[in-house]
């Protein structure tokens, strides 16, 4: 193996050991103090405009994995480079390590609510990386030079180990690979073990201990016939519910320490604890949440049975001052969203929710407390892990997604989707069931129409729904003839607005256009 290759390997191994050690320390200092997650978090919050314009209103699960993988790959390349640089100049390479350490420290220190201990993993990782890099590169060089005469360049410590007589170049190279292997093992055990221990410190047990109160107002019964064959389930299970947020690791909040502060432009600032929240009247409602990033035809939407207390009542007690037109919700990780005050007070079932489909909120969906507001996209209303509500003005505060190019106001647009047949499906000639869902939360769906090959619009049959706050399923019997066909759908809400055919991307305030599928009929 060439010397430069071994040096690069030494660099990568040193970085690996450092990150492995950092993951273990982060078990004690908190998941977001892990340099990898801290740097990843900074990247999430500073996604460049081109990516933003591609239409992500935040990271889904795949984006997170891709982001961490990308960060690890970049770091690996950087570490390899430092290894090669260390061959020529140790001080320059050390400078490179310190530079990267500084990035980690800065990232960890600037995360929301970061305590002093947040920088500890990055600092220790920097020291470990520096020592490991020096040691491993020295070993790599020794492998090159033992057997030759020129051992003077090898520091005494390494020389002692590698010059034990009789030493061959082969021996010290084998030793180098052995040590690198050991470093890789430390990295892997530290990384996997650290993550495992972190997950053990999660709030799983606290969540399991929660006993949800009974609602004083139960949800309306689900009428017969909400479900149409071929459409997704009317109620989305917690496991299947889409997840969107900026959190690389979901905040772990023990309900016993949870508090919600309602402050800002209010006459009566309020702080309530978890115990006090449980004492409040609870209502149970089916509400369909939707993400503004949903492309036409996609599935960033789900319907669940939420248990929560009226946010309107809480706001009434706090008494917003005149002019406080925005209710800013802040999550424990610093994420914010803003809803119009009048929307939260107009009598709709805007909830401070603690239960989802009969369970305490799953941690990924906001445990212990989140907001659910019928009719507003999630990015302007559905704050998970909520710890603060601040009454303010839209003109005074921009919530998280607003400076990133999204609209401050996000009422859900009327939309419809074909779930069956799938795009590209094949069917036999004769009757074919076309079915799907349509939504216009809080306004309600008036009618859904289906069109084949640009012909006349035919009215679909609407299934029943619990309320106008949920999606509704629809179906249409199509007499399919052989050939290739395009099937489109459009919905009209109870305000009389029909979906526009004009396609628009999700940014800045929700995609528009008609969902269409191609079907081959044989
Ligand atoms: N704390 C926090 N809450 C958040 C977000 C976030 O990034 N952080 N994303 C919002 C967005 S964009 C959506 S669409 C909904 C999604 O809720 P879900 O993941 O439970 O489906 O959460 C909202 N609440
Ligand atoms: Mo979203």
Short mmCIF file of C-alpha atoms and ligand atoms in Angstrom, two decimals:
data_model
loop_
_atom_site.label_atom_id
_atom_site.label_comp_id
_atom_site.label_asym_id
_atom_site.label_seq_id
_atom_site.Cartn_x
_atom_site.Cartn_y
_atom_site.Cartn_z
CA UNK A 1 0.00 0.00 0.00
CA UNK A 2 1.36 3.40 -0.87
CA UNK A 3 2.42 5.69 1.94
CA UNK A 4 -0.07 8.42 1.01
CA UNK A 5 -2.87 5.87 0.98
CA UNK A 6 -1.89 4.67 4.44
CA UNK A 7 -1.73 8.25 5.66
CA UNK A 8 -5.21 8.89 4.27
CA UNK A 9 -6.41 5.74 6.03
CA UNK A 10 -4.79 6.99 9.23
CA UNK A 11 -6.74 10.25 8.89
CA UNK A 12 -10.06 8.47 8.39
CA UNK A 13 -9.38 6.11 11.30
CA UNK A 14 -8.50 9.03 13.57
CA UNK A 15 -11.73 10.82 12.67
CA UNK A 16 -13.66 7.60 13.24
CA UNK A 17 -12.23 7.09 16.72
CA UNK A 18 -12.92 10.72 17.59
CA UNK A 19 -16.55 10.53 16.46
CA UNK A 20 -17.04 7.20 18.21
CA UNK A 21 -15.77 8.67 21.47
CA UNK A 22 -17.95 11.75 20.97
CA UNK A 23 -21.07 9.60 20.54
CA UNK A 24 -20.39 7.91 23.85
CA UNK A 25 -19.90 11.24 25.65
CA UNK A 26 -23.04 12.60 24.03
CA UNK A 27 -24.97 9.90 25.87
CA UNK A 28 -24.42 12.06 28.95
CA UNK A 29 -24.41 15.55 27.44
CA UNK A 30 -27.48 15.06 25.23
CA UNK A 31 -28.00 13.76 21.69
CA UNK A 32 -27.76 17.16 20.05
CA UNK A 33 -24.28 17.69 21.52
CA UNK A 34 -22.99 14.90 19.27
CA UNK A 35 -20.79 16.80 16.77
CA UNK A 36 -22.36 14.90 13.89
CA UNK A 37 -25.94 15.79 14.87
CA UNK A 38 -24.98 19.35 15.82
CA UNK A 39 -23.30 20.00 12.47
CA UNK A 40 -26.15 18.21 10.68
CA UNK A 41 -28.62 20.45 12.51
CA UNK A 42 -26.81 23.57 11.35
CA UNK A 43 -26.94 22.24 7.79
CA UNK A 44 -30.69 21.57 8.11
CA UNK A 45 -31.28 25.13 9.29
CA UNK A 46 -29.21 26.58 6.47
CA UNK A 47 -30.34 24.55 3.49
CA UNK A 48 -29.30 26.52 0.42
CA UNK A 49 -31.96 28.10 -1.75
CA UNK A 50 -31.78 25.63 -4.67
CA UNK A 51 -32.64 22.74 -2.35
CA UNK A 52 -35.34 24.80 -0.72
CA UNK A 53 -36.84 25.60 -4.11
CA UNK A 54 -36.93 21.92 -4.89
CA UNK A 55 -39.85 21.98 -2.54
CA UNK A 56 -38.90 20.54 0.83
CA UNK A 57 -40.68 22.17 3.70
CA UNK A 58 -38.54 20.28 5.97
CA UNK A 59 -36.89 17.05 6.30
CA UNK A 60 -38.66 13.76 6.00
CA UNK A 61 -36.99 10.65 7.37
CA UNK A 62 -35.06 9.91 4.18
CA UNK A 63 -33.63 13.42 3.97
CA UNK A 64 -32.26 12.98 7.48
CA UNK A 65 -30.50 9.73 6.68
CA UNK A 66 -29.12 11.25 3.48
CA UNK A 67 -27.93 14.31 5.36
CA UNK A 68 -26.08 12.36 8.05
CA UNK A 69 -24.60 10.00 5.45
CA UNK A 70 -23.45 12.97 3.37
CA UNK A 71 -21.91 14.64 6.43
CA UNK A 72 -20.02 11.45 7.32
CA UNK A 73 -18.72 11.07 3.75
CA UNK A 74 -17.55 14.69 3.60
CA UNK A 75 -15.88 14.34 6.97
CA UNK A 76 -14.18 11.13 5.79
CA UNK A 77 -12.77 12.89 2.71
CA UNK A 78 -11.59 15.80 4.84
CA UNK A 79 -9.96 13.43 7.34
CA UNK A 80 -8.20 11.53 4.54
CA UNK A 81 -6.84 14.80 3.24
CA UNK A 82 -5.59 15.74 6.70
CA UNK A 83 -3.84 12.38 6.92
CA UNK A 84 -1.94 13.06 3.69
CA UNK A 85 -1.16 16.61 4.80
CA UNK A 86 0.22 15.23 8.08
CA UNK A 87 2.94 13.48 6.08
CA UNK A 88 4.35 16.86 5.10
CA UNK A 89 3.42 18.98 8.09
CA UNK A 90 2.01 17.90 11.41
CA UNK A 91 1.22 21.47 12.51
CA UNK A 92 -0.86 22.13 9.38
CA UNK A 93 -2.72 18.86 9.84
CA UNK A 94 -3.32 19.65 13.50
CA UNK A 95 -4.61 23.04 12.46
CA UNK A 96 -7.05 21.22 10.18
CA UNK A 97 -8.24 19.07 13.07
CA UNK A 98 -8.71 22.09 15.31
CA UNK A 99 -10.60 23.87 12.54
CA UNK A 100 -13.02 20.97 12.25
CA UNK A 101 -13.28 20.81 16.05
CA UNK A 102 -14.16 24.49 16.08
CA UNK A 103 -16.98 23.82 13.60
CA UNK A 104 -18.34 21.09 15.90
CA UNK A 105 -18.04 23.26 19.00
CA UNK A 106 -19.73 26.22 17.32
CA UNK A 107 -22.52 24.04 15.97
CA UNK A 108 -23.16 22.38 19.33
CA UNK A 109 -23.01 25.66 21.25
CA UNK A 110 -25.47 27.42 18.98
CA UNK A 111 -28.20 24.76 19.08
CA UNK A 112 -31.31 25.95 20.88
CA UNK A 113 -30.99 25.77 24.67
CA UNK A 114 -27.47 24.35 24.44
CA UNK A 115 -25.90 24.25 27.90
CA UNK A 116 -22.19 24.53 28.58
CA UNK A 117 -21.83 20.74 28.45
CA UNK A 118 -22.99 20.73 24.81
CA UNK A 119 -19.48 21.57 23.62
CA UNK A 120 -17.78 18.80 25.63
CA UNK A 121 -18.10 15.99 23.06
CA UNK A 122 -16.68 18.18 20.29
CA UNK A 123 -13.76 19.35 22.41
CA UNK A 124 -12.83 15.85 23.53
CA UNK A 125 -13.30 14.56 19.97
CA UNK A 126 -10.86 17.20 18.74
CA UNK A 127 -8.21 16.16 21.23
CA UNK A 128 -8.76 12.47 20.47
CA UNK A 129 -8.60 13.17 16.71
CA UNK A 130 -5.36 15.11 17.06
CA UNK A 131 -3.62 12.48 19.17
CA UNK A 132 -4.92 9.61 17.04
CA UNK A 133 -3.93 11.30 13.81
CA UNK A 134 -0.42 11.98 15.04
CA UNK A 135 0.02 8.44 16.32
CA UNK A 136 -1.45 6.70 13.27
CA UNK A 137 0.43 8.77 10.73
CA UNK A 138 3.62 8.14 12.65
CA UNK A 139 2.93 4.41 12.45
CA UNK A 140 2.21 4.71 8.74
CA UNK A 141 5.51 6.48 8.17
CA UNK A 142 7.34 3.93 10.27
CA UNK A 143 5.97 1.22 8.03
CA UNK A 144 7.58 2.98 5.13
CA UNK A 145 10.88 3.59 6.79
CA UNK A 146 11.71 0.69 9.04
CA UNK A 147 14.12 -1.46 7.15
CA UNK A 148 15.55 1.66 5.68
CA UNK A 149 18.09 3.64 7.67
CA UNK A 150 16.24 6.82 8.12
CA UNK A 151 14.44 6.35 11.39
CA UNK A 152 15.34 9.75 12.72
CA UNK A 153 12.16 11.27 11.33
CA UNK A 154 10.05 8.86 13.34
CA UNK A 155 9.20 10.19 16.81
CA UNK A 156 10.69 8.31 19.69
CA UNK A 157 7.46 6.74 20.91
CA UNK A 158 6.67 5.15 17.60
CA UNK A 159 10.29 4.26 16.99
CA UNK A 160 10.44 2.33 20.22
CA UNK A 161 7.50 0.23 19.13
CA UNK A 162 8.39 -0.32 15.52
CA UNK A 163 12.15 -0.75 15.73
CA UNK A 164 12.14 -3.63 18.13
CA UNK A 165 14.62 -5.92 16.40
CA UNK A 166 14.48 -7.44 14.00
CA UNK A 167 11.82 -5.47 12.31
CA UNK A 168 10.89 -5.63 8.71
CA UNK A 169 8.84 -3.25 6.66
CA UNK A 170 6.22 -6.00 6.42
CA UNK A 171 5.91 -6.23 10.19
CA UNK A 172 5.34 -2.58 10.76
CA UNK A 173 2.87 -2.37 7.89
CA UNK A 174 0.96 -5.21 9.40
CA UNK A 175 1.09 -3.43 12.72
CA UNK A 176 -0.25 -0.29 11.10
CA UNK A 177 -3.19 -2.14 9.59
CA UNK A 178 -3.81 -3.85 12.90
CA UNK A 179 -3.97 -0.53 14.74
CA UNK A 180 -6.19 0.99 12.04
CA UNK A 181 -8.48 -2.01 12.38
CA UNK A 182 -8.56 -1.42 16.13
CA UNK A 183 -9.42 2.23 15.53
CA UNK A 184 -12.25 1.23 13.21
CA UNK A 185 -13.56 -1.11 15.90
CA UNK A 186 -13.45 1.67 18.52
CA UNK A 187 -15.29 3.95 16.08
CA UNK A 188 -17.96 1.36 15.36
CA UNK A 189 -18.47 0.28 18.98
CA UNK A 190 -18.51 3.92 20.14
CA UNK A 191 -20.92 4.98 17.41
CA UNK A 192 -23.35 2.10 17.65
CA UNK A 193 -23.02 1.79 21.43
CA UNK A 194 -23.43 5.52 21.92
CA UNK A 195 -26.57 5.61 19.80
CA UNK A 196 -27.91 2.58 21.64
CA UNK A 197 -27.29 4.11 25.07
CA UNK A 198 -28.79 7.39 23.91
CA UNK A 199 -31.95 5.58 22.85
CA UNK A 200 -32.04 3.89 26.28
CA UNK A 201 -32.08 7.31 27.88
CA UNK A 202 -35.03 8.25 25.71
CA UNK A 203 -38.41 9.01 27.20
CA UNK A 204 -39.88 5.66 26.17
CA UNK A 205 -40.57 4.65 29.77
CA UNK A 206 -42.09 8.02 30.71
CA UNK A 207 -44.35 7.77 27.67
CA UNK A 208 -45.39 4.21 28.52
CA UNK A 209 -46.39 5.40 32.01
CA UNK A 210 -48.77 8.07 30.72
CA UNK A 211 -52.45 7.37 31.35
CA UNK A 212 -54.52 9.51 29.02
CA UNK A 213 -57.55 11.19 30.64
CA UNK A 214 -60.99 10.43 29.28
CA UNK A 215 -62.39 13.08 26.98
CA UNK A 216 -65.20 15.22 28.29
CA UNK A 217 -66.27 15.55 24.66
CA UNK A 218 -65.77 12.31 22.75
CA UNK A 219 -65.18 12.34 19.03
CA UNK A 220 -68.25 11.99 16.82
CA UNK A 221 -68.74 8.35 15.92
CA UNK A 222 -67.20 7.33 12.61
CA UNK A 223 -70.21 6.88 10.32
CA UNK A 224 -70.60 3.76 8.23
CA UNK A 225 -69.15 3.99 4.76
CA UNK A 226 -66.15 6.26 5.28
CA UNK A 227 -63.95 3.67 3.62
CA UNK A 228 -63.84 3.17 -0.11
CA UNK A 229 -62.10 0.09 -1.45
CA UNK A 230 -58.77 0.99 -3.05
CA UNK A 231 -58.27 4.21 -1.11
CA UNK A 232 -55.88 4.48 1.85
CA UNK A 233 -57.39 3.74 5.30
CA UNK A 234 -59.68 6.55 6.48
CA UNK A 235 -57.82 6.68 9.81
CA UNK A 236 -54.04 6.59 9.45
CA UNK A 237 -52.27 4.45 12.04
CA UNK A 238 -49.54 6.06 14.14
CA UNK A 239 -46.98 3.79 12.49
CA UNK A 240 -48.04 4.87 8.98
CA UNK A 241 -48.49 8.56 9.76
CA UNK A 242 -46.11 10.75 7.75
CA UNK A 243 -43.37 12.45 9.75
CA UNK A 244 -41.90 15.82 8.83
CA UNK A 245 -39.70 18.01 11.00
CA UNK A 246 -36.25 19.54 11.23
CA UNK A 247 -35.20 17.41 14.22
CA UNK A 248 -32.31 15.05 13.48
CA UNK A 249 -33.06 13.46 16.83
CA UNK A 250 -36.55 14.00 18.25
CA UNK A 251 -36.52 16.03 21.47
CA UNK A 252 -36.87 13.78 24.53
CA UNK A 253 -39.14 15.54 26.99
CA UNK A 254 -40.14 13.97 30.28
CA UNK A 255 -43.73 15.11 30.93
CA UNK A 256 -42.93 15.62 34.62
CA UNK A 257 -40.59 18.45 33.62
CA UNK A 258 -42.76 19.78 30.79
CA UNK A 259 -44.19 23.30 31.02
CA UNK A 260 -45.97 25.50 28.55
CA UNK A 261 -45.52 29.23 28.87
CA UNK A 262 -48.10 31.50 27.22
CA UNK A 263 -46.72 35.01 27.12
CA UNK A 264 -45.99 38.03 24.92
CA UNK A 265 -48.86 40.35 24.04
CA UNK A 266 -51.28 38.99 26.64
CA UNK A 267 -52.92 40.48 29.71
CA UNK A 268 -52.42 37.30 31.78
CA UNK A 269 -49.28 35.31 31.10
CA UNK A 270 -49.88 31.64 31.92
CA UNK A 271 -47.57 28.73 32.68
CA UNK A 272 -49.09 25.28 32.86
CA UNK A 273 -47.49 22.01 33.86
CA UNK A 274 -48.29 18.54 32.56
CA UNK A 275 -50.38 17.78 35.64
CA UNK A 276 -52.37 20.98 35.16
CA UNK A 277 -52.83 20.21 31.49
CA UNK A 278 -54.28 16.79 32.34
CA UNK A 279 -56.84 18.50 34.62
CA UNK A 280 -58.26 20.55 31.74
CA UNK A 281 -61.30 19.42 29.76
CA UNK A 282 -60.20 17.14 26.95
CA UNK A 283 -61.85 16.79 23.57
CA UNK A 284 -61.28 14.08 21.04
CA UNK A 285 -61.44 14.94 17.35
CA UNK A 286 -60.59 13.45 13.98
CA UNK A 287 -58.41 15.94 12.13
CA UNK A 288 -56.50 15.43 8.88
CA UNK A 289 -53.02 16.97 9.01
CA UNK A 290 -51.32 17.97 5.77
CA UNK A 291 -47.83 19.13 4.87
CA UNK A 292 -47.38 22.13 2.60
CA UNK A 293 -44.54 20.24 0.89
CA UNK A 294 -46.91 17.63 -0.44
CA UNK A 295 -46.68 17.41 -4.22
CA UNK A 296 -49.94 16.81 -6.09
CA UNK A 297 -50.67 13.08 -5.76
CA UNK A 298 -48.27 12.50 -2.86
CA UNK A 299 -48.88 11.24 0.64
CA UNK A 300 -47.62 13.79 3.19
CA UNK A 301 -51.09 13.77 4.70
CA UNK A 302 -52.76 11.67 7.36
CA UNK A 303 -55.92 11.50 9.42
CA UNK A 304 -55.83 10.71 13.13
CA UNK A 305 -57.97 10.83 16.25
CA UNK A 306 -56.45 13.51 18.46
CA UNK A 307 -57.03 14.02 22.17
CA UNK A 308 -56.33 17.47 23.48
CA UNK A 309 -57.53 20.58 25.24
CA UNK A 310 -58.98 23.64 23.54
CA UNK A 311 -56.30 26.15 22.63
CA UNK A 312 -59.03 28.78 22.26
CA UNK A 313 -59.93 28.43 25.94
CA UNK A 314 -56.30 28.82 26.96
CA UNK A 315 -55.91 31.90 24.79
CA UNK A 316 -59.13 33.34 26.23
CA UNK A 317 -57.65 32.94 29.72
CA UNK A 318 -54.40 34.60 28.64
CA UNK A 319 -56.37 37.48 27.05
CA UNK A 320 -54.43 38.48 23.95
CA UNK A 321 -53.93 42.22 23.58
CA UNK A 322 -55.41 44.05 20.59
CA UNK A 323 -53.09 43.79 17.60
CA UNK A 324 -51.61 40.42 18.63
CA UNK A 325 -52.49 38.82 15.30
CA UNK A 326 -49.96 35.97 15.46
CA UNK A 327 -49.69 33.03 17.85
CA UNK A 328 -46.09 31.86 17.70
CA UNK A 329 -45.52 28.30 18.88
CA UNK A 330 -42.03 27.30 19.92
CA UNK A 331 -40.75 23.76 20.22
CA UNK A 332 -38.23 22.64 22.83
CA UNK A 333 -35.63 22.46 20.03
CA UNK A 334 -36.22 26.09 19.05
CA UNK A 335 -38.32 25.45 15.91
CA UNK A 336 -41.17 27.95 15.54
CA UNK A 337 -44.39 28.36 13.61
CA UNK A 338 -47.02 31.07 13.63
CA UNK A 339 -50.80 30.82 13.28
CA UNK A 340 -53.28 33.67 12.91
CA UNK A 341 -54.76 34.40 16.34
CA UNK A 342 -58.24 34.75 14.87
CA UNK A 343 -58.06 31.29 13.31
CA UNK A 344 -57.20 29.69 16.65
CA UNK A 345 -60.08 31.56 18.28
CA UNK A 346 -62.80 31.17 15.64
CA UNK A 347 -64.29 28.10 17.28
CA UNK A 348 -62.68 25.36 15.22
CA UNK A 349 -61.20 22.41 17.12
CA UNK A 350 -57.68 23.80 17.48
CA UNK A 351 -56.11 21.51 20.07
CA UNK A 352 -53.17 21.37 22.37
CA UNK A 353 -52.94 17.63 21.85
CA UNK A 354 -51.55 14.86 24.03
CA UNK A 355 -53.09 11.78 22.40
CA UNK A 356 -53.02 10.29 18.90
CA UNK A 357 -55.29 7.39 17.98
CA UNK A 358 -55.79 6.45 21.62
CA UNK A 359 -52.07 6.51 22.50
CA UNK A 360 -49.91 9.18 24.09
CA UNK A 361 -48.33 11.10 21.19
CA UNK A 362 -45.48 9.08 19.68
CA UNK A 363 -42.15 10.80 20.38
CA UNK A 364 -41.65 11.48 16.66
CA UNK A 365 -45.07 13.13 16.54
CA UNK A 366 -44.45 15.55 19.40
CA UNK A 367 -44.59 13.78 22.76
CA UNK A 368 -45.69 14.97 25.21
CA UNK A 369 -47.65 17.90 23.69
CA UNK A 370 -48.24 19.33 20.22
CA UNK A 371 -50.65 21.57 18.38
CA UNK A 372 -53.26 20.37 15.89
CA UNK A 373 -55.24 22.97 13.93
CA UNK A 374 -57.84 21.91 11.34
CA UNK A 375 -57.39 23.78 8.07
CA UNK A 376 -53.80 25.03 8.41
CA UNK A 377 -50.72 23.32 6.98
CA UNK A 378 -48.43 21.78 9.58
CA UNK A 379 -45.60 24.27 9.07
CA UNK A 380 -47.79 27.14 10.33
CA UNK A 381 -49.73 25.38 13.07
CA UNK A 382 -48.77 21.88 14.17
CA UNK A 383 -45.85 22.57 16.52
CA UNK A 384 -44.55 19.32 18.03
CA UNK A 385 -42.71 19.19 21.39
CA UNK A 386 -44.31 22.56 22.13
CA UNK A 387 -43.06 24.46 25.19
CA UNK A 388 -43.93 28.07 24.45
CA UNK A 389 -46.74 30.13 22.96
CA UNK A 390 -46.04 33.77 22.31
CA UNK A 391 -48.64 36.29 21.21
CA UNK A 392 -47.12 38.77 18.81
CA UNK A 393 -47.68 40.47 15.43
CA UNK A 394 -46.97 38.98 12.01
CA UNK A 395 -45.13 42.23 11.29
CA UNK A 396 -42.86 41.66 14.30
CA UNK A 397 -41.85 38.03 13.99
CA UNK A 398 -41.10 35.58 11.16
CA UNK A 399 -41.38 31.92 12.18
CA UNK A 400 -38.85 29.29 11.05
CA UNK A 401 -39.96 28.70 7.46
CA UNK A 402 -40.82 32.27 6.55
CA UNK A 403 -37.29 33.62 5.97
CA UNK A 404 -36.63 30.35 4.12
CA UNK A 405 -39.05 31.29 1.41
CA UNK A 406 -42.41 30.00 2.62
CA UNK A 407 -45.55 32.02 3.14
CA UNK A 408 -46.38 33.30 6.63
CA UNK A 409 -50.01 32.23 6.07
CA UNK A 410 -50.71 28.61 5.19
CA UNK A 411 -54.38 27.67 4.86
CA UNK A 412 -54.67 24.17 3.39
CA UNK A 413 -55.57 24.20 -0.31
CA UNK A 414 -58.40 22.08 -1.64
CA UNK A 415 -56.89 18.94 -3.13
CA UNK A 416 -57.75 15.48 -4.40
CA UNK A 417 -55.79 12.35 -5.14
CA UNK A 418 -56.35 9.13 -7.09
CA UNK A 419 -55.29 6.10 -5.01
CA UNK A 420 -56.50 3.47 -7.46
CA UNK A 421 -55.61 2.69 -10.19
CA UNK A 422 -51.98 3.65 -9.61
CA UNK A 423 -50.16 5.60 -12.29
CA UNK A 424 -49.01 3.13 -14.95
CA UNK A 425 -51.48 0.42 -13.87
CA UNK A 426 -53.04 -2.08 -16.27
CA UNK A 427 -56.73 -3.01 -16.25
CA UNK A 428 -59.06 -5.09 -18.35
CA UNK A 429 -61.75 -3.43 -20.39
CA UNK A 430 -65.07 -3.06 -18.58
CA UNK A 431 -65.99 -1.48 -15.24
CA UNK A 432 -62.97 -0.13 -13.35
CA UNK A 433 -63.22 1.46 -9.90
CA UNK A 434 -61.38 4.78 -9.67
CA UNK A 435 -61.06 5.90 -6.06
CA UNK A 436 -59.12 8.14 -3.76
CA UNK A 437 -59.29 10.93 -1.22
CA UNK A 438 -60.08 14.66 -1.30
CA UNK A 439 -59.56 17.30 1.35
CA UNK A 440 -60.38 20.90 2.15
CA UNK A 441 -60.02 20.87 5.93
CA UNK A 442 -62.54 22.93 7.83
CA UNK A 443 -64.33 24.06 4.65
CA UNK A 444 -65.32 20.56 3.62
CA UNK A 445 -65.57 18.89 0.22
CA UNK A 446 -68.68 19.60 -1.84
CA UNK A 447 -67.98 17.39 -4.84
CA UNK A 448 -65.28 15.40 -6.61
CA UNK A 449 -65.17 14.95 -10.37
CA UNK A 450 -63.30 12.55 -12.61
CA UNK A 451 -62.29 13.11 -16.21
CA UNK A 452 -61.01 10.57 -18.73
CA UNK A 453 -58.84 11.67 -21.67
CA UNK A 454 -59.91 15.30 -21.39
CA UNK A 455 -63.59 14.38 -21.89
CA UNK A 456 -66.52 15.60 -19.82
CA UNK A 457 -66.19 15.74 -16.01
CA UNK A 458 -68.25 13.08 -14.28
CA UNK A 459 -69.28 13.34 -10.67
CA UNK A 460 -67.74 10.80 -8.29
CA UNK A 461 -69.60 9.31 -5.32
CA UNK A 462 -68.51 10.83 -2.02
CA UNK A 463 -68.15 8.52 0.98
CA UNK A 464 -69.19 9.78 4.38
CA UNK A 465 -66.76 11.58 6.69
CA UNK A 466 -66.72 12.43 10.38
CA UNK A 467 -66.55 16.17 9.77
CA UNK A 468 -65.30 18.79 7.36
CA UNK A 469 -61.97 18.68 9.24
CA UNK A 470 -61.06 15.31 7.73
CA UNK A 471 -60.43 14.11 4.25
CA UNK A 472 -63.22 12.28 2.44
CA UNK A 473 -63.00 9.29 0.15
CA UNK A 474 -64.60 9.09 -3.25
CA UNK A 475 -65.12 6.54 -6.00
CA UNK A 476 -66.19 6.45 -9.60
CA UNK A 477 -67.20 3.54 -11.83
CA UNK A 478 -65.40 3.94 -15.10
CA UNK A 479 -66.43 1.94 -18.16
CA UNK A 480 -62.91 1.41 -19.44
CA UNK A 481 -62.28 0.74 -23.12
CA UNK A 482 -59.05 -0.72 -24.46
CA UNK A 483 -56.19 1.64 -25.04
CA UNK A 484 -54.06 4.06 -23.05
CA UNK A 485 -56.01 6.53 -20.94
CA UNK A 486 -55.38 9.52 -18.70
CA UNK A 487 -57.62 9.82 -15.66
CA UNK A 488 -57.77 13.08 -13.73
CA UNK A 489 -59.52 14.23 -10.60
CA UNK A 490 -60.57 17.58 -9.18
CA UNK A 491 -62.44 18.64 -6.07
CA UNK A 492 -64.70 21.55 -5.19
CA UNK A 493 -64.94 22.72 -1.59
CA UNK A 494 -68.04 23.90 0.23
CA UNK A 495 -67.02 27.53 -0.41
CA UNK A 496 -67.63 26.69 -4.08
CA UNK A 497 -63.96 26.85 -5.03
CA UNK A 498 -62.83 24.25 -7.57
CA UNK A 499 -59.19 23.20 -7.64
CA UNK A 500 -57.23 25.12 -10.24
CA UNK A 501 -55.70 23.12 -13.10
CA UNK A 502 -52.63 25.37 -13.05
CA UNK A 503 -49.69 23.39 -11.68
CA UNK A 504 -47.70 25.11 -8.92
CA UNK A 505 -44.86 23.72 -6.79
CA UNK A 506 -45.24 23.38 -3.01
CA UNK A 507 -43.29 26.59 -2.26
CA UNK A 508 -44.34 29.09 -1.07
CA UNK A 509 -47.82 28.05 0.10
CA UNK A 510 -48.83 24.64 -1.26
CA UNK A 511 -48.92 22.80 -4.59
CA UNK A 512 -51.81 23.14 -7.01
CA UNK A 513 -52.92 21.25 -10.11
CA UNK A 514 -54.91 18.12 -10.85
CA UNK A 515 -53.68 14.65 -10.01
CA UNK A 516 -53.68 12.43 -13.04
CA UNK A 517 -52.75 8.80 -13.70
CA UNK A 518 -52.04 6.87 -16.88
CA UNK A 519 -53.90 3.58 -17.19
CA UNK A 520 -53.45 0.93 -19.87
CA UNK A 521 -56.64 -0.99 -20.56
CA UNK A 522 -56.16 -4.32 -22.35
N1 LIG B 1 -41.07 21.12 16.52
C1 LIG B 1 -41.46 20.97 15.25
N2 LIG B 1 -42.77 20.84 14.98
C2 LIG B 1 -43.18 20.68 13.71
C3 LIG B 1 -42.26 20.67 12.64
C4 LIG B 1 -40.88 20.81 12.95
O1 LIG B 1 -40.00 20.82 12.08
N3 LIG B 1 -40.52 20.95 14.28
N4 LIG B 1 -42.71 20.50 11.35
C5 LIG B 1 -44.10 20.82 11.06
C6 LIG B 1 -44.54 20.34 9.77
S1 LIG B 1 -43.83 21.08 8.39
C7 LIG B 1 -45.53 19.41 9.62
S2 LIG B 1 -46.19 19.06 8.12
C8 LIG B 1 -46.07 18.70 10.80
C9 LIG B 1 -45.97 17.22 10.61
O2 LIG B 1 -46.42 16.53 11.75
P1 LIG B 1 -46.18 14.97 11.85
O3 LIG B 1 -44.69 14.74 11.69
O4 LIG B 1 -46.71 14.54 13.16
O5 LIG B 1 -46.94 14.35 10.70
O6 LIG B 1 -45.35 19.03 11.99
C10 LIG B 1 -45.06 20.38 12.14
N5 LIG B 1 -44.52 20.55 13.46
MO1 LIG B 2 -44.93 20.34 6.57
#
